[in-house]
Coordinates of C-alpha atoms and ligand atoms in Angstrom, one line a residue:
Chain R
M1 CA -8.9 14.5 19.2
S2 CA -10.7 17.5 20.5
S3 CA -7.3 19.1 21.2
L4 CA -6.5 18.8 17.6
N5 CA -8.7 22.3 17.1
D6 CA -6.3 24.3 19.6
Y7 CA -3.3 22.9 18.1
K8 CA -1.3 25.5 16.4
G9 CA 2.5 23.7 16.2
P10 CA 3.3 22.3 12.8
A11 CA 1.3 19.9 10.1
L12 CA 4.4 18.1 9.7
S13 CA 7.2 17.5 11.5
I14 CA 10.4 15.3 10.6
A15 CA 13.5 15.5 12.7
G16 CA 16.9 13.2 11.8
L17 CA 14.9 11.0 9.4
K18 CA 17.3 8.5 7.8
K19 CA 16.5 5.8 5.2
V20 CA 18.7 2.9 4.5
Y21 CA 17.0 0.2 1.8
D22 CA 17.4 -3.6 2.5
N23 CA 20.0 -3.3 -0.2
G24 CA 22.1 -0.7 1.8
H25 CA 21.5 2.6 -0.4
V26 CA 21.1 5.2 1.8
A27 CA 18.0 7.2 0.1
L28 CA 17.7 9.8 3.3
K29 CA 20.7 10.9 5.4
G30 CA 19.0 12.2 8.5
I31 CA 16.6 15.0 7.1
D32 CA 14.6 17.9 9.3
L33 CA 11.5 19.4 8.0
E34 CA 8.9 21.3 9.1
V35 CA 5.5 22.6 7.2
T36 CA 3.1 24.8 9.0
Q37 CA -0.4 24.3 9.0
G38 CA -2.3 25.6 6.5
D39 CA 1.0 25.8 4.2
F40 CA 1.3 24.7 0.4
F41 CA 4.4 23.1 0.3
A42 CA 6.7 21.8 -2.7
L43 CA 9.0 19.3 -2.0
L44 CA 11.6 19.6 -5.0
G45 CA 14.5 17.6 -6.1
P46 CA 16.1 15.7 -9.3
N47 CA 14.7 11.8 -9.9
G48 CA 16.3 9.6 -7.1
A49 CA 16.6 12.7 -4.3
G50 CA 14.4 10.9 -1.8
K51 CA 11.2 12.6 -2.5
S52 CA 9.0 9.7 -2.4
T53 CA 10.9 7.9 0.2
T54 CA 10.3 10.8 2.4
L55 CA 6.7 10.9 1.5
G56 CA 6.5 7.3 1.8
I57 CA 7.8 7.2 5.3
V58 CA 5.3 9.8 6.2
S59 CA 2.2 7.7 5.0
G60 CA 3.2 4.2 6.3
L61 CA 4.5 3.1 3.1
V62 CA 8.1 2.7 3.8
N63 CA 9.9 1.8 7.0
K64 CA 12.2 4.2 8.8
S65 CA 15.5 3.7 9.6
E66 CA 16.3 6.2 12.0
G67 CA 14.3 9.8 13.2
Q68 CA 10.7 10.9 14.2
V69 CA 7.9 11.8 12.3
K70 CA 5.1 13.7 13.7
L71 CA 1.4 15.0 12.2
F72 CA 0.0 17.5 13.8
G73 CA 2.1 16.8 17.0
L74 CA 1.3 12.8 17.0
D75 CA 4.2 10.7 16.5
I76 CA 3.4 8.1 13.0
E77 CA 4.3 5.3 15.3
G78 CA 3.2 6.0 18.8
D79 CA -0.1 7.7 17.5
W80 CA -0.4 6.3 14.6
Y81 CA -4.1 5.5 14.7
D82 CA -4.9 9.5 15.2
A83 CA -2.1 10.5 12.9
K84 CA -3.1 8.2 10.0
R85 CA -6.8 9.8 9.9
L86 CA -5.5 13.1 9.3
L87 CA -3.8 12.2 6.4
G88 CA -4.3 11.9 2.8
V89 CA -2.1 10.2 0.2
V90 CA -1.9 10.5 -3.3
P91 CA 1.2 8.1 -4.4
Q92 CA 3.5 8.5 -7.6
E93 CA 2.2 5.7 -9.3
F94 CA -1.6 4.3 -9.6
N95 CA -2.2 2.0 -7.0
F96 CA -5.6 1.2 -7.1
N97 CA -7.5 -2.0 -8.1
Q98 CA -7.6 -2.1 -11.8
F99 CA -11.2 -4.1 -12.3
E100 CA -12.8 -2.3 -9.7
K101 CA -15.3 0.6 -10.4
V102 CA -14.2 4.1 -9.9
Q103 CA -16.9 4.9 -7.2
D104 CA -16.3 1.6 -5.4
I105 CA -12.8 2.2 -5.2
V106 CA -13.5 5.4 -3.1
I107 CA -16.2 4.1 -1.4
T108 CA -13.9 1.1 0.0
Q109 CA -11.6 3.4 0.8
A110 CA -14.2 5.1 3.2
G111 CA -14.4 1.8 4.6
Y112 CA -10.9 1.8 5.8
Y113 CA -11.2 5.0 7.6
G114 CA -14.3 3.8 9.6
L115 CA -16.9 5.7 7.7
T116 CA -20.3 4.2 7.7
K117 CA -21.4 3.1 4.5
K118 CA -24.0 5.9 4.1
Q119 CA -21.1 8.3 5.0
A120 CA -18.8 6.9 2.6
V121 CA -21.4 7.1 -0.1
E122 CA -22.0 10.8 0.4
Q123 CA -18.5 11.4 0.7
S124 CA -17.7 9.7 -2.6
E125 CA -20.3 11.7 -4.7
K126 CA -18.6 15.0 -2.9
Y127 CA -15.3 14.3 -4.1
L128 CA -15.8 12.6 -7.1
K129 CA -18.2 15.1 -8.5
A130 CA -15.5 18.0 -7.3
L131 CA -13.1 15.8 -9.4
D132 CA -15.3 15.4 -12.4
L133 CA -15.6 12.3 -12.4
W134 CA -19.1 11.6 -11.3
D135 CA -19.8 10.5 -15.0
K136 CA -17.3 7.7 -14.8
R137 CA -18.5 6.3 -11.3
D138 CA -19.4 2.8 -12.6
V139 CA -16.7 2.6 -15.0
P140 CA -13.9 -0.2 -14.3
S141 CA -11.1 2.1 -13.1
R142 CA -8.6 0.6 -15.8
M143 CA -10.8 2.3 -18.4
L144 CA -9.8 5.7 -17.4
S145 CA -7.5 7.9 -18.6
G146 CA -4.1 9.2 -16.8
G147 CA -5.5 12.1 -15.8
M148 CA -8.7 10.8 -14.7
K149 CA -6.8 8.0 -12.9
R150 CA -4.7 11.0 -10.9
R151 CA -8.0 12.7 -9.9
L152 CA -9.3 9.5 -8.9
M153 CA -6.6 8.8 -6.5
I154 CA -7.2 12.5 -5.3
A155 CA -10.7 11.7 -4.9
R156 CA -10.1 8.7 -2.8
A157 CA -7.0 10.4 -0.7
L158 CA -9.7 13.2 0.6
V159 CA -12.7 11.0 1.0
H160 CA -12.3 11.1 4.8
D161 CA -11.3 15.0 4.5
P162 CA -8.1 14.6 5.8
K163 CA -6.4 18.0 7.3
L164 CA -3.0 17.2 5.2
L165 CA -2.9 15.8 1.5
I166 CA 0.4 15.0 0.1
L167 CA 0.5 14.4 -3.3
D168 CA 3.7 12.6 -5.2
E169 CA 3.8 14.1 -8.4
P170 CA 0.3 14.7 -9.1
T171 CA 0.5 16.5 -12.3
A172 CA 3.2 14.2 -14.2
G173 CA 1.7 12.7 -17.3
V174 CA -1.1 15.2 -17.1
D175 CA -2.0 17.3 -20.1
I176 CA -1.6 21.5 -19.1
E177 CA -5.1 22.2 -19.7
L178 CA -5.9 19.5 -16.7
R179 CA -3.1 20.5 -14.8
L180 CA -4.5 23.9 -14.7
S181 CA -8.1 22.8 -13.2
M182 CA -6.0 20.3 -11.0
W183 CA -4.2 23.6 -9.5
E184 CA -7.3 25.5 -9.2
Y185 CA -8.9 22.6 -7.1
L186 CA -5.9 22.2 -4.8
Q187 CA -5.6 26.1 -4.5
E188 CA -9.5 25.8 -3.4
L189 CA -8.7 23.0 -0.8
N190 CA -6.1 24.9 0.5
T191 CA -7.5 28.5 0.8
S192 CA -11.4 27.5 1.4
F193 CA -10.7 24.5 3.9
G194 CA -7.3 25.3 5.3
T195 CA -6.3 21.6 3.7
T196 CA -2.3 21.8 4.4
I197 CA -1.0 20.3 1.1
I198 CA 2.7 19.0 0.6
L199 CA 3.4 18.3 -3.1
T200 CA 6.4 17.2 -5.2
T201 CA 7.1 18.5 -8.6
H202 CA 9.0 18.8 -11.5
Y203 CA 7.3 22.0 -13.2
L204 CA 8.7 24.9 -11.6
E205 CA 5.5 27.3 -12.8
E206 CA 3.6 24.5 -10.8
A207 CA 5.8 25.4 -7.7
E208 CA 5.8 28.9 -8.5
S209 CA 1.9 29.3 -8.8
L210 CA 1.0 27.2 -5.9
C211 CA 3.6 26.7 -3.3
H212 CA 4.4 29.6 -0.6
N213 CA 7.2 27.5 0.6
I214 CA 9.9 24.9 -0.7
A215 CA 12.4 22.6 0.2
I216 CA 15.0 21.2 -2.4
I217 CA 16.2 18.0 -1.6
N218 CA 19.2 16.0 -3.2
Q219 CA 21.0 12.8 -2.5
G220 CA 19.0 12.4 0.3
D221 CA 19.8 15.9 1.9
I222 CA 17.8 19.0 2.4
V223 CA 19.6 21.5 0.5
K224 CA 17.4 24.3 0.9
N225 CA 14.4 25.1 2.9
T226 CA 12.8 28.5 2.2
S227 CA 9.8 30.7 0.9
M228 CA 8.9 30.4 -2.7
R229 CA 9.2 34.2 -3.2
S230 CA 13.2 34.2 -1.5
L231 CA 14.0 31.6 -3.7
L232 CA 12.7 33.0 -6.7
E233 CA 14.7 36.3 -5.8
E234 CA 18.0 34.3 -5.1
L235 CA 17.0 32.5 -8.6
H236 CA 17.1 35.7 -10.1
K237 CA 20.2 37.4 -9.1
Q238 CA 23.8 36.3 -10.5
T239 CA 26.9 36.3 -8.4
F240 CA 30.1 37.4 -9.6
V241 CA 34.1 36.7 -7.8
V242 CA 35.7 39.9 -8.3
E243 CA 39.5 39.5 -7.9
L244 CA 41.6 42.9 -7.0
Q245 CA 45.3 43.7 -8.3
Q246 CA 46.4 44.4 -4.7
A247 CA 44.9 44.0 -0.9
Y248 CA 42.9 46.9 0.6
P249 CA 42.2 46.3 4.1
A250 CA 40.2 49.3 4.3
R251 CA 37.4 47.1 2.6
P252 CA 35.6 50.3 0.5
V253 CA 31.9 50.3 0.7
L254 CA 30.6 49.8 -2.5
A255 CA 27.4 52.1 -3.1
D256 CA 24.0 50.0 -4.0
L257 CA 26.4 46.8 -4.7
D258 CA 25.4 43.6 -2.4
V259 CA 29.1 43.2 -1.7
S260 CA 30.6 40.2 0.3
W261 CA 34.5 40.4 0.6
K262 CA 36.2 36.8 0.9
D263 CA 39.5 38.4 2.1
D264 CA 41.2 41.8 1.5
Q265 CA 42.0 41.0 -2.3
C266 CA 38.7 39.6 -3.3
F267 CA 34.6 39.6 -2.8
E268 CA 31.7 38.5 -4.5
V269 CA 28.9 40.7 -5.6
D270 CA 25.4 40.1 -6.2
V271 CA 23.5 41.5 -9.2
E272 CA 19.9 41.2 -10.6
K273 CA 20.2 39.0 -13.7
G274 CA 20.6 40.9 -16.7
T275 CA 22.5 44.0 -15.2
A276 CA 24.8 45.6 -17.7
I277 CA 28.3 44.3 -16.3
N278 CA 30.0 47.8 -17.2
E279 CA 28.1 49.8 -14.6
L280 CA 29.8 47.6 -12.1
F281 CA 32.9 49.1 -13.6
T282 CA 32.1 52.6 -13.0
V283 CA 31.2 51.6 -9.4
F284 CA 34.9 50.2 -8.6
N285 CA 36.3 52.8 -10.4
Q286 CA 34.7 55.4 -8.5
A287 CA 36.3 53.4 -5.3
G288 CA 39.4 53.4 -6.5
L289 CA 39.2 49.6 -7.0
D290 CA 42.2 47.8 -9.6
V291 CA 40.2 45.0 -10.9
S292 CA 42.6 42.0 -11.9
G293 CA 39.5 39.6 -12.9
I294 CA 35.9 38.9 -12.8
R295 CA 34.1 35.8 -13.2
P296 CA 30.8 34.4 -12.6
K297 CA 30.4 32.2 -10.0
S298 CA 28.6 29.1 -10.7
N299 CA 25.5 29.0 -8.7
R300 CA 24.9 25.3 -7.5
L301 CA 21.3 26.2 -6.4
E302 CA 20.4 27.4 -9.6
A303 CA 22.0 24.5 -11.0
L304 CA 20.1 22.1 -8.6
F305 CA 16.9 23.6 -9.0
V306 CA 17.0 23.6 -13.0
D307 CA 17.7 19.8 -12.7
A308 CA 14.9 19.3 -10.2
V309 CA 12.0 21.2 -12.2
R310 CA 13.3 20.1 -15.8
K311 CA 13.7 16.4 -15.1
Chain A
M1 CA -14.5 2.8 21.9
L2 CA -14.9 4.6 18.7
F3 CA -11.9 3.1 17.1
I4 CA -13.6 -0.3 17.5
R5 CA -16.4 0.3 15.7
A6 CA -14.3 1.8 12.9
Y7 CA -11.8 -1.3 12.9
W8 CA -15.0 -3.5 12.8
I9 CA -16.2 -1.4 9.8
A10 CA -12.7 -1.6 8.2
F11 CA -12.7 -5.6 8.7
S12 CA -16.2 -5.7 6.8
T13 CA -14.9 -3.4 4.2
I14 CA -11.8 -5.8 3.6
L15 CA -14.3 -9.3 4.1
S16 CA -16.8 -7.7 1.3
K17 CA -14.3 -6.7 -0.8
E18 CA -12.8 -10.5 -1.0
I19 CA -16.5 -12.1 -1.5
R20 CA -17.3 -9.5 -4.4
R21 CA -14.1 -10.4 -5.7
F22 CA -14.2 -14.0 -5.9
M23 CA -18.0 -13.7 -6.6
R24 CA -17.2 -11.3 -9.5
I25 CA -14.7 -14.2 -11.2
W26 CA -17.2 -17.0 -10.1
Q27 CA -15.9 -19.3 -13.3
Q28 CA -12.2 -18.8 -11.8
T29 CA -13.2 -19.6 -8.1
L30 CA -16.5 -21.2 -7.8
L31 CA -17.0 -23.4 -10.9
P32 CA -13.9 -25.5 -11.2
P33 CA -14.1 -27.2 -7.5
A34 CA -18.1 -28.1 -8.9
I35 CA -16.4 -29.9 -12.3
T36 CA -13.5 -31.3 -10.6
M37 CA -15.7 -33.1 -7.9
T38 CA -18.2 -34.3 -10.4
L39 CA -15.7 -35.9 -12.4
Y40 CA -13.9 -37.3 -9.3
F41 CA -17.2 -39.0 -8.4
I42 CA -17.8 -40.5 -11.8
I43 CA -14.4 -41.6 -11.6
F44 CA -13.5 -42.8 -8.5
G45 CA -17.0 -43.4 -7.1
N46 CA -18.9 -44.5 -10.1
L47 CA -16.5 -46.1 -12.2
I48 CA -13.3 -47.2 -9.9
G49 CA -15.3 -47.4 -6.3
S50 CA -17.7 -49.9 -7.4
R51 CA -14.5 -52.6 -7.8
I52 CA -12.9 -51.0 -4.8
G53 CA -15.6 -52.2 -2.3
E54 CA -16.1 -51.5 0.8
M55 CA -13.5 -48.9 3.1
S56 CA -13.6 -48.9 6.8
G57 CA -16.9 -50.5 6.6
L58 CA -18.2 -47.8 3.9
N59 CA -19.0 -48.2 0.5
Y60 CA -16.2 -46.6 -1.4
M61 CA -18.0 -43.8 -2.4
S62 CA -19.5 -42.6 1.2
F63 CA -16.0 -42.9 2.2
I64 CA -13.8 -40.2 -0.3
M65 CA -16.7 -38.0 -0.1
P66 CA -15.8 -36.1 3.2
G67 CA -11.9 -35.9 1.8
L68 CA -13.1 -35.0 -1.3
I69 CA -15.3 -32.0 0.4
M70 CA -12.2 -31.1 2.8
M71 CA -10.0 -31.0 -0.3
S72 CA -12.0 -28.4 -2.2
V73 CA -12.2 -26.3 1.2
I74 CA -8.7 -26.0 1.8
N75 CA -8.1 -25.4 -1.5
N76 CA -10.1 -22.5 -2.1
A77 CA -9.5 -20.9 1.4
Y78 CA -5.8 -21.3 0.5
S79 CA -5.7 -19.8 -3.2
N80 CA -8.1 -17.1 -2.4
V81 CA -6.0 -15.5 0.2
S82 CA -2.6 -16.5 -1.6
S83 CA -4.1 -15.0 -5.1
S84 CA -6.2 -11.8 -3.9
F85 CA -3.5 -10.7 -1.3
F86 CA -0.4 -11.2 -3.9
S87 CA -2.6 -9.4 -6.8
N88 CA -2.9 -6.4 -4.3
K89 CA 0.4 -5.9 -3.5
F90 CA 1.2 -6.5 -7.4
Q91 CA -1.3 -3.7 -8.2
R92 CA -0.2 -1.8 -5.1
S93 CA -3.8 -1.5 -4.0
I94 CA -2.2 -2.7 -0.7
E95 CA -1.3 0.7 -0.4
E96 CA -4.7 1.7 0.4
L97 CA -4.9 -0.5 3.3
L98 CA -1.4 1.1 4.6
V99 CA -2.2 4.5 4.4
A100 CA -5.4 4.2 6.6
P101 CA -5.7 3.6 9.9
V102 CA -6.3 -0.1 10.2
P103 CA -4.3 -2.4 12.6
N104 CA -2.2 -5.2 11.4
S105 CA -4.6 -7.6 13.0
V106 CA -7.8 -6.3 10.9
I107 CA -6.0 -6.4 7.9
L108 CA -4.8 -10.3 8.3
A109 CA -8.5 -11.2 9.9
G110 CA -10.2 -9.3 6.5
F111 CA -8.2 -11.8 4.3
V112 CA -8.7 -14.8 6.3
F113 CA -12.2 -14.5 6.5
G114 CA -12.4 -13.9 3.0
G115 CA -10.7 -17.0 2.3
V116 CA -13.1 -18.8 4.9
A117 CA -15.9 -17.3 3.4
R118 CA -14.7 -19.1 -0.2
G119 CA -13.8 -22.2 1.5
L120 CA -17.0 -22.5 2.8
L121 CA -19.1 -21.5 0.1
T122 CA -17.0 -24.1 -2.0
G123 CA -17.7 -26.9 0.4
I124 CA -21.3 -25.9 0.3
I125 CA -21.2 -26.2 -3.4
V126 CA -19.5 -29.4 -3.3
T127 CA -22.0 -31.2 -0.9
V128 CA -24.6 -30.2 -3.1
V129 CA -23.2 -32.0 -6.4
A130 CA -21.9 -35.1 -3.9
V131 CA -25.9 -34.9 -3.2
F132 CA -26.5 -36.3 -6.6
F133 CA -24.2 -39.3 -6.1
T134 CA -24.3 -40.4 -2.8
D135 CA -26.2 -40.3 0.6
V136 CA -25.0 -37.2 2.4
Q137 CA -25.5 -37.6 5.8
V138 CA -24.3 -35.6 8.9
H139 CA -23.3 -37.6 11.9
N140 CA -22.3 -34.8 13.8
F141 CA -23.1 -31.2 12.5
W142 CA -21.1 -29.3 15.4
V143 CA -18.0 -31.7 14.7
L144 CA -18.8 -30.9 10.7
S145 CA -18.8 -27.4 11.0
S146 CA -16.1 -26.7 13.8
I147 CA -13.6 -29.0 11.6
V148 CA -14.6 -26.7 8.4
L149 CA -14.1 -23.7 10.0
L150 CA -11.0 -24.1 11.7
S151 CA -9.2 -26.2 8.7
S152 CA -10.4 -22.9 6.3
I153 CA -9.1 -20.3 9.1
L154 CA -5.9 -22.5 9.2
F155 CA -5.2 -22.9 5.2
S156 CA -6.1 -19.3 4.7
L157 CA -3.5 -18.2 7.4
G158 CA -1.1 -20.2 5.0
G159 CA -1.8 -18.3 2.2
F160 CA -1.5 -15.2 3.6
I161 CA 1.8 -16.1 4.4
N162 CA 2.3 -17.3 1.1
A163 CA 1.3 -14.2 -0.7
L164 CA 3.5 -12.0 2.0
Y165 CA 6.8 -13.7 0.7
A166 CA 5.5 -14.0 -3.2
N167 CA 7.5 -12.0 -5.6
K168 CA 5.7 -13.1 -8.8
F169 CA 2.4 -15.0 -9.9
D170 CA 4.2 -18.4 -10.1
D171 CA 5.6 -17.9 -6.2
V172 CA 1.5 -18.2 -5.3
S173 CA 1.3 -21.7 -7.2
I174 CA 4.4 -23.7 -6.3
V175 CA 2.6 -24.8 -2.8
P176 CA -1.0 -25.9 -4.0
T177 CA 1.0 -27.6 -6.2
F178 CA 3.9 -29.2 -4.8
V179 CA 2.8 -29.3 -1.2
L180 CA -1.2 -29.1 -0.7
T181 CA -2.3 -31.3 -3.5
P182 CA 0.1 -34.3 -2.4
L183 CA -0.6 -34.1 1.1
S184 CA -4.1 -33.9 0.6
Y185 CA -3.7 -37.0 -1.5
L186 CA -1.7 -38.8 0.9
G187 CA -4.1 -37.5 4.1
G188 CA -6.4 -40.5 4.0
V189 CA -8.5 -38.8 1.6
F190 CA -8.9 -42.1 -1.2
F191 CA -7.9 -44.6 1.5
S192 CA -8.0 -45.4 5.2
T193 CA -4.3 -45.6 6.5
D194 CA -5.1 -48.6 8.0
L195 CA -3.7 -49.8 4.4
L196 CA -0.1 -48.3 5.1
P197 CA 2.3 -49.9 6.1
E198 CA 3.8 -49.0 9.6
G199 CA 6.6 -46.9 8.4
W200 CA 4.1 -44.7 5.8
R201 CA 1.3 -45.0 8.7
L202 CA 3.7 -43.4 11.5
L203 CA 5.0 -40.9 8.8
S204 CA 1.6 -39.6 7.5
E205 CA 0.9 -39.3 11.1
F206 CA 3.2 -35.7 10.3
N207 CA 0.4 -34.8 7.8
P208 CA -1.9 -32.2 9.3
I209 CA -4.2 -32.8 6.3
L210 CA -5.0 -36.5 7.7
Y211 CA -6.6 -34.7 10.6
M212 CA -8.5 -32.6 9.2
V213 CA -10.1 -35.2 6.7
N214 CA -10.4 -37.8 9.4
G215 CA -12.1 -35.4 11.8
F216 CA -14.3 -34.4 8.8
R217 CA -15.3 -37.9 8.1
F218 CA -16.1 -38.0 11.7
G219 CA -18.3 -35.5 11.5
M220 CA -20.1 -37.2 8.7
L221 CA -20.0 -40.6 8.7
G222 CA -18.8 -41.2 12.7
V223 CA -15.7 -43.2 11.2
S224 CA -12.4 -42.0 11.9
D225 CA -8.5 -42.9 11.6
V226 CA -7.6 -40.4 14.3
N227 CA -8.9 -39.3 17.8
L228 CA -10.8 -36.4 17.5
V229 CA -9.0 -34.6 20.5
T230 CA -5.8 -35.1 18.7
C231 CA -7.2 -33.4 15.7
Y232 CA -8.7 -30.0 17.7
A233 CA -5.5 -30.0 19.1
I234 CA -3.4 -29.9 16.3
L235 CA -5.7 -27.6 14.4
I236 CA -5.9 -24.9 17.0
S237 CA -2.0 -25.2 17.9
V238 CA -1.2 -24.9 14.1
I239 CA -3.4 -22.0 13.8
V240 CA -2.1 -20.3 16.8
L241 CA 1.4 -20.2 15.1
L242 CA 0.6 -19.1 11.9
T243 CA -1.3 -16.4 13.4
I244 CA 2.1 -15.3 15.8
F245 CA 4.0 -15.7 12.4
S246 CA 1.7 -13.6 10.3
M247 CA 1.4 -11.1 12.9
R248 CA 5.2 -10.9 12.9
L249 CA 5.6 -10.4 9.1
L250 CA 3.1 -7.8 8.7
K251 CA 4.7 -5.6 11.6
R252 CA 8.0 -6.1 9.8
G253 CA 6.2 -5.3 6.6
K254 CA 7.4 -8.3 5.0
G255 CA 7.1 -8.3 1.3
I256 CA 4.5 -5.1 1.6
R257 CA 6.9 -2.1 3.0
S258 CA 10.4 -1.4 1.9
Ligands
LIG1 N1 12.9 -0.1 -2.6 C1 14.0 0.3 -3.0 N2 15.2 -0.2 -2.7 C2 16.5 0.1 -2.8 N3 16.7 1.3 -3.3 C3 15.7 2.4 -3.5 C4 14.1 1.7 -3.3 N4 13.4 3.0 -3.2 C5 14.1 3.7 -4.0 N5 15.5 3.5 -4.1 C6 16.1 4.5 -4.3 O1 15.9 5.5 -3.1 C7 16.5 6.9 -3.6 C8 15.4 7.9 -3.6 O2 14.6 7.4 -4.2 P1 13.4 8.2 -4.5 O3 12.6 8.6 -2.9 O4 11.8 7.2 -5.0 O5 13.5 9.6 -5.3 P2 12.5 10.5 -5.7 O6 11.1 10.4 -5.3 O7 13.4 11.8 -5.4 O8 12.9 10.5 -7.4 C9 16.7 6.5 -5.4 O9 18.5 6.3 -5.7 C10 16.1 5.1 -5.7 O10 16.6 4.4 -6.5
LIG2 MG1 9.4 10.0 -6.5

């Protein structure tokens, strides 16, 4: 464990991960994914894409069929003991005993991680206060509101000070105001304590304002893995397919336009959304191109992304 | 060595949570055996027992007492683990354990000893009830306590396996109703197997509860229908088998990991 401080590799690395459920459903088709230490990472995808399955395998709740998962370089099977100690998990569904009291739930979880009673009490106080649940510490968990239950699961996941926190749709069903304060808290955890955070979400603003890097998963495949910034840039562009009257083997360069030729008679051009198309024709005319047709290219990524973040 | 300490803490956390649970719902866990036992003593001991006369040279009340205590112990050990573990599955709070660095052996031990705790506490409660109706004697304390301990471990393991396979609450009551109760009634709680016709007596030798009841009766009264060594051998080998089986199921994630 002492070597962990020198470890500079990824917080999470997934290679060739495959999941076939008992009923034969292929939920993950062999995905690769890396999340660097200190990152705030979003896993986006429409319902049923395989987000919870991925996080479930990482946290030991789902058996994998094939592939390898490492946390801070530790294999989750071979080095499960050390690997699990570094991980905190906030699942999608509420999964605490409804009859137990709030603080008891957090203290019990601390016990599972081997914290002494004294440490457990201190840590539970620290995180229940941080998540604004200290007043509710003696209340049976079933009496909490949805947002409070969500925060209780976050406090429980943090009780052993994990280096990686994964949250499966943490803000689903949480009202706007609470959502903002939860974001603030997660951001502070990420920047002040260097906790690596991975979350799945349906809210575009959430990924946009919190996350540095993202992956989009669809039907068990990672279809995009990039920084939030380049994703937004891509989303703000529109592509047109331009067909020409005859072939132009010289493929003339078009000033200031982002063009890629498909063949001598057809090219695609990327423009900022909202650009007037007339301007394109001015450039085509100057280059002496006779255009026979122009159509917008359907953007698969955008369709997916919209699907992913707007349920 | 640090992890051994962590495992110990995890074990005591599970165990104390289990104990807290059955104490919190004592009306459903500790009270019913006390009431049932009182009824058994009144009906079979006082009202009917006086007409039955002696069994294995003992008055009927004394004869049935060890079996009745044993029956409460194993029923309560079994149902504590089956219902508690199943409700952990049902509420998904079992995931709290699955994400944590807790080995399967510690999970199993924690729940099994939770069942043992309830079994033993129930045993004490019904013994206290028994004191009001008859002389409670101890022939051999070590036999008595080891048989109770082993039997409650065995049935806690059974309850654990039941809970792993169960998909709904009904599935955890099927076994007690259709297996445990009949086996207990036929396991020599109320009669000596000497009374059975030859064929039935041979058959009853395959009933593990018979050995527990008789081992326990020997610990209290010094009389038994079966050999004590056989009794320990059977208890220990069934415990070993059930432990191996439970560990395999846990490794596979039967009923807890998809
Ligand atoms: N226990 C299961 N058995 C069979 N199929 C499952 C199980 N859990 C999830 N699936 C299926 O696997 C796919 C991925 O599910 P999931 O990972 O929950 O998606 P997401 O979290 O992205 O919505 C879905 O088609 C879902 O129906
Ligand atoms: Mg999901």
